[in-house]
CSV table of C-alpha atoms and ligand atoms in Angstrom, one decimal:
chain,number,residue,atom,x,y,z
A,26,MET,CA,110.9,94.4,110.4
A,27,THR,CA,112.5,91.9,112.8
A,28,ASP,CA,110.2,89.1,111.9
A,29,VAL,CA,110.2,89.9,108.2
A,30,VAL,CA,113.0,88.8,105.9
A,31,LEU,CA,111.8,90.6,102.8
A,32,ARG,CA,109.5,93.6,102.4
A,33,VAL,CA,108.4,94.7,98.9
A,34,ARG,CA,106.5,97.9,98.4
A,35,ASP,CA,104.9,99.3,95.2
A,36,LEU,CA,107.3,97.5,92.9
A,37,HIS,CA,107.1,98.4,89.2
A,38,HIS,CA,108.9,97.1,86.1
A,39,ALA,CA,108.3,97.5,82.4
A,40,TYR,CA,110.1,95.8,79.5
A,41,PRO,CA,111.1,97.6,76.3
A,42,ALA,CA,108.4,96.9,73.7
A,43,GLN,CA,109.4,94.6,70.8
A,44,GLY,CA,108.8,96.1,67.3
A,45,ARG,CA,109.8,99.7,67.1
A,46,ARG,CA,107.7,100.3,64.0
A,47,LEU,CA,104.5,99.2,65.8
A,48,TRP,CA,105.1,100.9,69.1
A,49,GLY,CA,107.5,103.7,68.4
A,50,ARG,CA,110.8,104.4,70.1
A,51,GLY,CA,111.1,104.1,73.8
A,52,ARG,CA,107.7,102.4,74.4
A,53,ARG,CA,107.7,100.0,77.4
A,54,VAL,CA,105.4,97.2,78.3
A,55,PRO,CA,104.4,97.1,82.0
A,56,ALA,CA,105.0,93.7,83.6
A,57,VAL,CA,104.7,94.5,87.3
A,58,GLU,CA,102.6,97.4,88.6
A,59,GLY,CA,102.5,98.2,92.3
A,60,VAL,CA,103.3,94.8,93.9
A,61,SER,CA,103.6,94.9,97.7
A,62,PHE,CA,104.1,92.1,100.2
A,63,ASP,CA,105.9,90.9,103.3
A,64,LEU,CA,107.7,87.6,103.6
A,65,PRO,CA,107.9,86.6,107.3
A,66,ARG,CA,111.1,85.0,108.4
A,67,GLY,CA,111.3,81.2,108.2
A,68,GLN,CA,108.1,81.1,106.0
A,69,THR,CA,107.3,80.3,102.4
A,70,LEU,CA,105.4,82.9,100.4
A,71,ALA,CA,104.0,81.6,97.2
A,72,LEU,CA,103.4,84.0,94.3
A,73,VAL,CA,100.9,82.3,91.9
A,74,GLY,CA,99.1,83.2,88.7
A,75,GLU,CA,98.9,82.3,85.1
A,76,SER,CA,101.9,82.4,82.8
A,77,GLY,CA,102.8,86.0,81.9
A,78,CYS,CA,101.2,87.6,85.0
A,79,GLY,CA,104.5,89.0,86.1
A,80,LYS,CA,105.4,86.7,89.0
A,81,SER,CA,108.9,85.8,87.6
A,82,THR,CA,109.5,89.5,86.9
A,83,VAL,CA,108.9,90.2,90.5
A,84,ALA,CA,111.6,87.6,91.5
A,85,ARG,CA,114.1,89.0,89.0
A,86,ALA,CA,113.4,92.6,90.1
A,87,ILE,CA,114.0,91.7,93.7
A,88,LEU,CA,117.4,90.2,92.7
A,89,ARG,CA,118.0,93.1,90.3
A,90,LEU,CA,118.4,90.7,87.4
A,91,VAL,CA,116.1,93.3,85.8
A,92,GLU,CA,116.1,96.9,87.2
A,93,PRO,CA,112.7,97.9,88.6
A,94,SER,CA,111.5,101.3,87.5
A,95,ALA,CA,110.0,102.1,91.0
A,96,GLY,CA,109.4,100.7,94.4
A,97,GLU,CA,111.2,99.5,97.5
A,98,VAL,CA,112.8,96.2,98.4
A,99,LEU,CA,114.0,95.8,101.9
A,100,PHE,CA,116.0,92.7,102.9
A,101,ALA,CA,117.0,91.8,106.5
A,102,ALA,CA,119.4,88.8,106.3
A,103,ARG,CA,119.3,88.1,110.1
A,104,PRO,CA,116.9,89.0,112.9
A,105,GLY,CA,118.1,92.2,114.6
A,106,GLU,CA,120.0,93.4,111.6
A,107,GLY,CA,118.8,96.6,110.0
A,108,PRO,CA,117.1,96.0,106.6
A,109,VAL,CA,119.1,96.7,103.4
A,110,ASP,CA,117.6,98.8,100.7
A,111,VAL,CA,118.3,96.4,97.8
A,112,LEU,CA,117.3,98.9,95.1
A,113,GLY,CA,119.7,101.5,96.5
A,114,LEU,CA,122.8,99.3,96.4
A,115,ASN,CA,125.7,99.9,93.9
A,116,ARG,CA,127.2,97.0,92.0
A,117,ALA,CA,129.9,96.2,94.7
A,118,GLN,CA,127.3,96.3,97.5
A,119,LEU,CA,125.0,94.2,95.5
A,120,ARG,CA,127.7,91.6,94.9
A,121,ARG,CA,128.4,91.4,98.6
A,122,LEU,CA,124.6,90.9,99.3
A,123,ARG,CA,124.1,88.2,96.6
A,124,PRO,CA,125.3,85.2,98.7
A,125,ARG,CA,122.4,85.9,101.2
A,126,LEU,CA,119.8,86.0,98.4
A,127,GLN,CA,119.9,83.0,96.0
A,128,MET,CA,117.7,81.7,93.2
A,129,VAL,CA,116.7,78.3,92.0
A,130,PHE,CA,115.5,78.4,88.4
A,131,GLN,CA,112.9,76.4,86.6
A,132,ASP,CA,115.2,74.5,84.2
A,133,PRO,CA,118.2,73.1,85.9
A,134,TRP,CA,119.6,71.9,82.5
A,135,SER,CA,120.0,75.4,81.2
A,136,SER,CA,121.1,76.9,84.5
A,137,LEU,CA,124.1,74.5,84.8
A,138,ASN,CA,127.2,74.8,82.7
A,139,PRO,CA,127.5,71.4,80.8
A,140,ARG,CA,131.3,71.7,80.7
A,141,LEU,CA,131.8,71.9,84.4
A,142,SER,CA,131.8,68.9,86.8
A,143,VAL,CA,129.8,69.1,90.0
A,144,ARG,CA,133.1,69.4,91.9
A,145,ARG,CA,134.0,72.6,90.0
A,146,VAL,CA,130.5,74.1,90.1
A,147,LEU,CA,130.2,73.7,93.8
A,148,GLY,CA,133.8,73.9,94.8
A,149,GLU,CA,134.5,77.3,93.1
A,150,LEU,CA,131.4,78.7,94.9
A,151,LEU,CA,132.5,77.5,98.3
A,152,LEU,CA,136.0,78.9,97.8
A,153,PHE,CA,134.8,82.2,96.2
A,154,HIS,CA,132.4,82.9,99.1
A,155,ARG,CA,135.0,81.8,101.6
A,156,VAL,CA,132.7,79.2,103.1
A,157,VAL,CA,135.7,76.9,103.5
A,158,ASP,CA,139.4,77.0,102.6
A,159,ARG,CA,141.1,74.5,100.2
A,160,GLY,CA,141.9,72.2,103.1
A,161,GLY,CA,138.3,71.8,104.1
A,162,LEU,CA,136.9,71.7,100.6
A,163,GLU,CA,136.4,68.0,100.1
A,164,PRO,CA,134.4,67.3,103.2
A,165,ALA,CA,132.3,70.5,102.6
A,166,LEU,CA,131.5,69.3,99.1
A,167,ILE,CA,130.5,65.8,100.3
A,168,ASP,CA,128.4,67.4,103.1
A,169,LEU,CA,126.6,69.8,100.6
A,170,LEU,CA,125.8,66.9,98.3
A,171,SER,CA,124.4,64.8,101.1
A,172,GLN,CA,122.2,67.6,102.2
A,173,VAL,CA,120.5,67.5,98.8
A,174,GLY,CA,120.4,63.7,98.8
A,175,LEU,CA,123.3,62.9,96.4
A,176,ASP,CA,126.3,60.7,97.0
A,177,ALA,CA,129.9,61.7,96.9
A,178,ASP,CA,130.4,59.9,93.5
A,179,ALA,CA,128.4,62.7,91.9
A,180,LEU,CA,131.3,65.1,92.4
A,181,ASP,CA,133.2,64.1,89.3
A,182,ARG,CA,130.2,63.8,87.0
A,183,PHE,CA,128.8,66.3,84.5
A,184,PRO,CA,125.3,67.7,84.3
A,185,HIS,CA,124.3,65.5,81.3
A,186,GLU,CA,125.0,62.4,83.4
A,187,PHE,CA,122.2,63.1,85.8
A,188,SER,CA,118.4,62.8,85.6
A,189,GLY,CA,116.3,66.0,85.7
A,190,GLY,CA,115.5,65.6,89.4
A,191,GLU,CA,119.2,65.0,90.2
A,192,ARG,CA,120.2,68.1,88.2
A,193,GLN,CA,117.6,70.2,90.2
A,194,ARG,CA,119.2,68.8,93.4
A,195,ILE,CA,122.6,70.1,92.1
A,196,ALA,CA,121.1,73.5,91.3
A,197,ILE,CA,119.7,73.6,94.8
A,198,ALA,CA,123.1,72.7,96.3
A,199,ARG,CA,124.6,75.5,94.2
A,200,ALA,CA,122.1,77.9,95.6
A,201,LEU,CA,122.8,76.7,99.2
A,202,ALA,CA,126.6,76.9,98.8
A,203,PRO,CA,127.0,80.6,99.8
A,204,ARG,CA,124.7,80.0,102.8
A,205,PRO,CA,121.7,82.1,101.9
A,206,THR,CA,119.0,83.4,104.1
A,207,LEU,CA,116.4,83.7,101.4
A,208,LEU,CA,115.8,81.3,98.5
A,209,ILE,CA,113.7,82.4,95.5
A,210,ALA,CA,112.5,79.3,93.7
A,211,ASP,CA,111.0,80.1,90.3
A,212,GLU,CA,108.8,77.1,89.2
A,213,PRO,CA,111.5,74.8,90.6
A,214,THR,CA,109.5,71.6,89.8
A,215,SER,CA,107.6,72.4,86.6
A,216,ALA,CA,110.3,70.9,84.3
A,217,LEU,CA,110.3,67.6,86.3
A,218,ASP,CA,108.2,64.5,86.1
A,219,VAL,CA,105.3,64.3,88.6
A,220,SER,CA,107.0,61.5,90.6
A,221,VAL,CA,110.2,63.6,91.0
A,222,GLN,CA,108.4,66.8,91.9
A,223,ALA,CA,107.3,65.5,95.3
A,224,GLN,CA,110.9,64.5,96.1
A,225,VAL,CA,112.3,67.9,95.3
A,226,LEU,CA,109.4,69.6,97.2
A,227,ASN,CA,110.2,67.4,100.2
A,228,LEU,CA,113.8,68.3,99.9
A,229,LEU,CA,113.1,72.0,99.9
A,230,ALA,CA,110.8,71.6,102.9
A,231,ARG,CA,113.5,69.8,104.9
A,232,LEU,CA,116.2,72.3,104.0
A,233,LYS,CA,113.9,75.1,105.1
A,234,VAL,CA,113.7,73.7,108.6
A,235,GLU,CA,117.3,72.5,108.8
A,236,ARG,CA,118.8,75.7,107.5
A,237,GLY,CA,116.3,78.2,108.8
A,238,LEU,CA,115.6,79.4,105.3
A,239,SER,CA,112.8,81.6,104.0
A,240,TYR,CA,111.3,81.0,100.5
A,241,LEU,CA,109.7,83.1,97.8
A,242,PHE,CA,108.1,80.3,95.8
A,243,ILE,CA,106.9,81.2,92.3
A,244,SER,CA,104.4,78.8,90.7
A,245,HIS,CA,101.4,78.6,88.4
A,246,ASP,CA,100.3,75.4,90.0
A,247,LEU,CA,98.0,75.9,93.0
A,248,SER,CA,98.0,72.2,93.8
A,249,ILE,CA,101.8,72.4,94.5
A,250,VAL,CA,101.5,75.7,96.3
A,251,ARG,CA,98.9,74.2,98.7
A,252,HIS,CA,101.6,71.8,100.0
A,253,VAL,CA,104.5,74.2,100.3
A,254,ALA,CA,103.2,77.7,101.2
A,255,ASP,CA,102.5,79.4,104.5
A,256,ARG,CA,101.2,82.5,102.7
A,257,VAL,CA,100.0,83.0,99.2
A,258,ALA,CA,99.8,86.0,96.9
A,259,VAL,CA,97.7,85.6,93.7
A,260,MET,CA,98.8,87.8,90.7
A,261,TYR,CA,96.9,88.8,87.7
A,262,LEU,CA,98.2,91.1,84.9
A,263,GLY,CA,101.1,92.5,86.9
A,264,GLN,CA,99.2,93.1,90.2
A,265,ILE,CA,98.4,91.1,93.3
A,266,VAL,CA,94.6,90.6,93.5
A,267,GLU,CA,94.4,88.5,96.7
A,268,SER,CA,96.8,87.6,99.4
A,269,GLY,CA,96.6,85.8,102.8
A,270,THR,CA,97.5,82.7,104.7
A,271,ARG,CA,97.3,79.3,102.9
A,272,GLU,CA,94.0,78.7,104.7
A,273,ASP,CA,92.6,82.1,103.6
A,274,ILE,CA,93.3,81.3,100.0
A,275,PHE,CA,92.4,77.6,99.9
A,276,GLU,CA,89.5,77.6,102.4
A,277,ARG,CA,88.1,81.1,102.1
A,278,PRO,CA,89.0,82.4,98.7
A,279,ALA,CA,87.3,85.8,98.0
A,280,HIS,CA,88.5,87.0,94.7
A,281,PRO,CA,86.7,85.6,91.6
A,282,TYR,CA,90.1,85.0,89.9
A,283,THR,CA,91.4,83.0,92.9
A,284,ARG,CA,88.1,81.0,92.9
A,285,ALA,CA,88.4,80.2,89.3
A,286,LEU,CA,92.0,79.0,89.7
A,287,LEU,CA,91.0,76.8,92.6
A,288,GLY,CA,88.0,75.5,90.7
A,289,ALA,CA,90.4,74.3,88.0
A,290,ILE,CA,92.2,72.0,90.5
A,291,PRO,CA,90.6,68.5,90.2
A,292,THR,CA,91.3,67.6,93.8
A,293,VAL,CA,89.6,70.7,95.3
A,294,SER,CA,85.8,70.5,95.5
A,295,ARG,CA,83.8,73.3,93.9
A,296,ALA,CA,82.3,74.0,97.3
A,297,LYS,CA,85.7,74.6,98.8
A,298,ALA,CA,86.7,76.7,95.9
A,299,GLY,CA,83.9,79.1,96.7
A,300,GLN,CA,81.6,78.4,93.8
A,301,GLY,CA,84.7,78.6,91.5
A,302,VAL,CA,83.5,79.8,88.1
A,303,PRO,CA,85.6,78.7,85.2
A,304,LEU,CA,87.9,81.3,83.6
A,305,ARG,CA,86.8,82.5,80.2
A,306,GLY,CA,88.8,84.2,77.5
A,307,GLU,CA,92.5,85.1,77.3
A,308,VAL,CA,94.6,87.3,79.6
A,309,PRO,CA,94.4,90.8,78.0
A,310,SER,CA,97.6,92.4,76.8
A,311,SER,CA,99.4,94.4,79.5
A,312,THR,CA,99.9,97.2,76.9
A,313,SER,CA,96.2,98.0,77.1
A,314,PRO,CA,94.7,96.5,80.3
A,315,PRO,CA,91.0,96.9,80.9
A,316,SER,CA,89.9,100.0,82.7
A,317,GLY,CA,88.8,99.8,86.3
A,318,CYS,CA,89.3,96.2,87.5
A,319,ARG,CA,91.9,94.5,85.3
A,320,PHE,CA,90.1,91.2,85.7
A,321,ARG,CA,86.7,92.5,84.5
A,322,SER,CA,87.0,91.2,80.9
A,323,ARG,CA,87.1,87.6,82.3
A,324,CYS,CA,85.1,88.0,85.4
A,325,PRO,CA,81.6,86.4,85.5
A,326,LEU,CA,80.6,88.8,88.3
A,327,ALA,CA,81.6,92.0,86.7
A,328,GLU,CA,79.3,95.0,87.2
A,329,GLU,CA,79.3,98.6,85.8
A,330,ARG,CA,81.4,99.9,88.7
A,331,CYS,CA,84.1,97.3,87.8
A,332,ARG,CA,84.6,99.2,84.5
A,333,LEU,CA,84.6,102.6,86.1
A,334,SER,CA,87.1,102.3,88.9
A,335,PRO,CA,89.8,100.0,90.2
A,336,PRO,CA,88.7,98.1,93.3
A,337,GLU,CA,90.2,99.2,96.6
A,338,VAL,CA,91.8,96.8,98.9
A,339,SER,CA,89.4,95.2,101.4
A,340,VAL,CA,90.8,93.5,104.4
A,341,ARG,CA,90.1,90.8,106.8
A,342,PRO,CA,92.9,90.4,109.3
A,343,GLY,CA,95.9,89.5,107.1
A,344,HIS,CA,93.7,88.7,104.1
A,345,ARG,CA,93.6,91.3,101.3
A,346,VAL,CA,91.2,91.1,98.4
A,347,HIS,CA,91.1,93.6,95.5
A,348,CYS,CA,87.4,93.3,94.4
A,349,HIS,CA,84.4,95.6,94.6
A,350,LEU,CA,82.3,92.7,95.9
A,351,SER,CA,84.5,92.0,98.9
A,352,SER,CA,83.5,93.7,102.1
A,353,PRO,CA,86.1,95.8,103.9
A,354,VAL,CA,86.5,95.4,107.6
A,355,GLU,CA,86.1,98.5,109.6
A,356,GLY,CA,89.3,99.8,111.2
A,357,ASP,CA,91.6,98.1,108.7
A,358,ARG,CA,91.4,100.7,106.0
A,359,GLU,CA,94.6,102.3,107.2
A,360,GLU,CA,96.5,99.0,107.1
A,361,SER,CA,95.1,98.3,103.6
A,362,THR,CA,96.7,101.4,102.2
A,363,GLN,CA,100.1,100.3,103.5
A,364,ARG,CA,100.3,96.9,101.7
B,539,SF4,FE1,85.1,90.9,89.1
B,539,SF4,FE2,84.3,93.4,89.6
B,539,SF4,FE3,85.5,92.0,91.5
B,539,SF4,FE4,86.9,92.8,89.4
B,539,SF4,S1,86.0,94.1,91.0
B,539,SF4,S2,87.0,90.8,90.3
B,539,SF4,S3,85.4,92.6,87.8
B,539,SF4,S4,83.5,91.6,90.6
């Protein structure tokens, strides 16, 4: 996997069910079921879907902020290095890996300690990860702030003294401090004003090039994903239903769910969205998903076979669609079973 920084295979995670009386002891609610993807080095892979589809759980499982119940996560920090089996690491090994794999959270306000100045937040990280020694700390701090578009006078201020966009810049600087290879950004702009969102997205795009980063970008907003992603994976009820290049998803969407999501974006024409039919109903509970295709209770194209059996993966080159109505490409069956 020399050109792949992150490979995820058949990832599963279930949360303990709330309400012991209702569900009984030990009952778990599946949040992620069989998610697989590759993140090519230097690219941005966007995981998209409605709230509750499991995309944030995928991110947390990769970082082992929650422990996956099954699957494989392989991470290759640098080209030529053998991949690390993230789920097989013990605590000490995981601590050593963490600097390479960093996360930017949705809400910078809650992810920054209000009692610590920017100097302490960033300085302690730079020293802890031995990026610099004490003698080189001040110029390194100023350089880090300038990379995220902040002046040196921010160093002695506290989180409450900044705007939302500036706080997210500090959160990005904190993620960059240990010199990561992969940044997982979980809805990094959804708590920001629209005018500030573009600035933060432009910042992430510039840092990706300057630092040779790869991004796993989690978002519910396809209009944002369209501007940042090289590849897109669409999730529904804990599973990926369609994945491909940005052009595959935005110009040639094949799954009815993807089409419906695209049809809901005001700037994308219905024709481009592939006759996007509006979504109906609510996302079913993951404790009792529909039989067969999980999307069938909301799908305007559902047929009898959709109730009877889950759709297989059909493949165009690099474009995977889980729908009975999509046509498989001959010769790609074997590949489809691997991702
Ligand atoms: Fe709709 Fe059937 Fe395709 Fe599922 S398999 S998305 S229910 S048409």
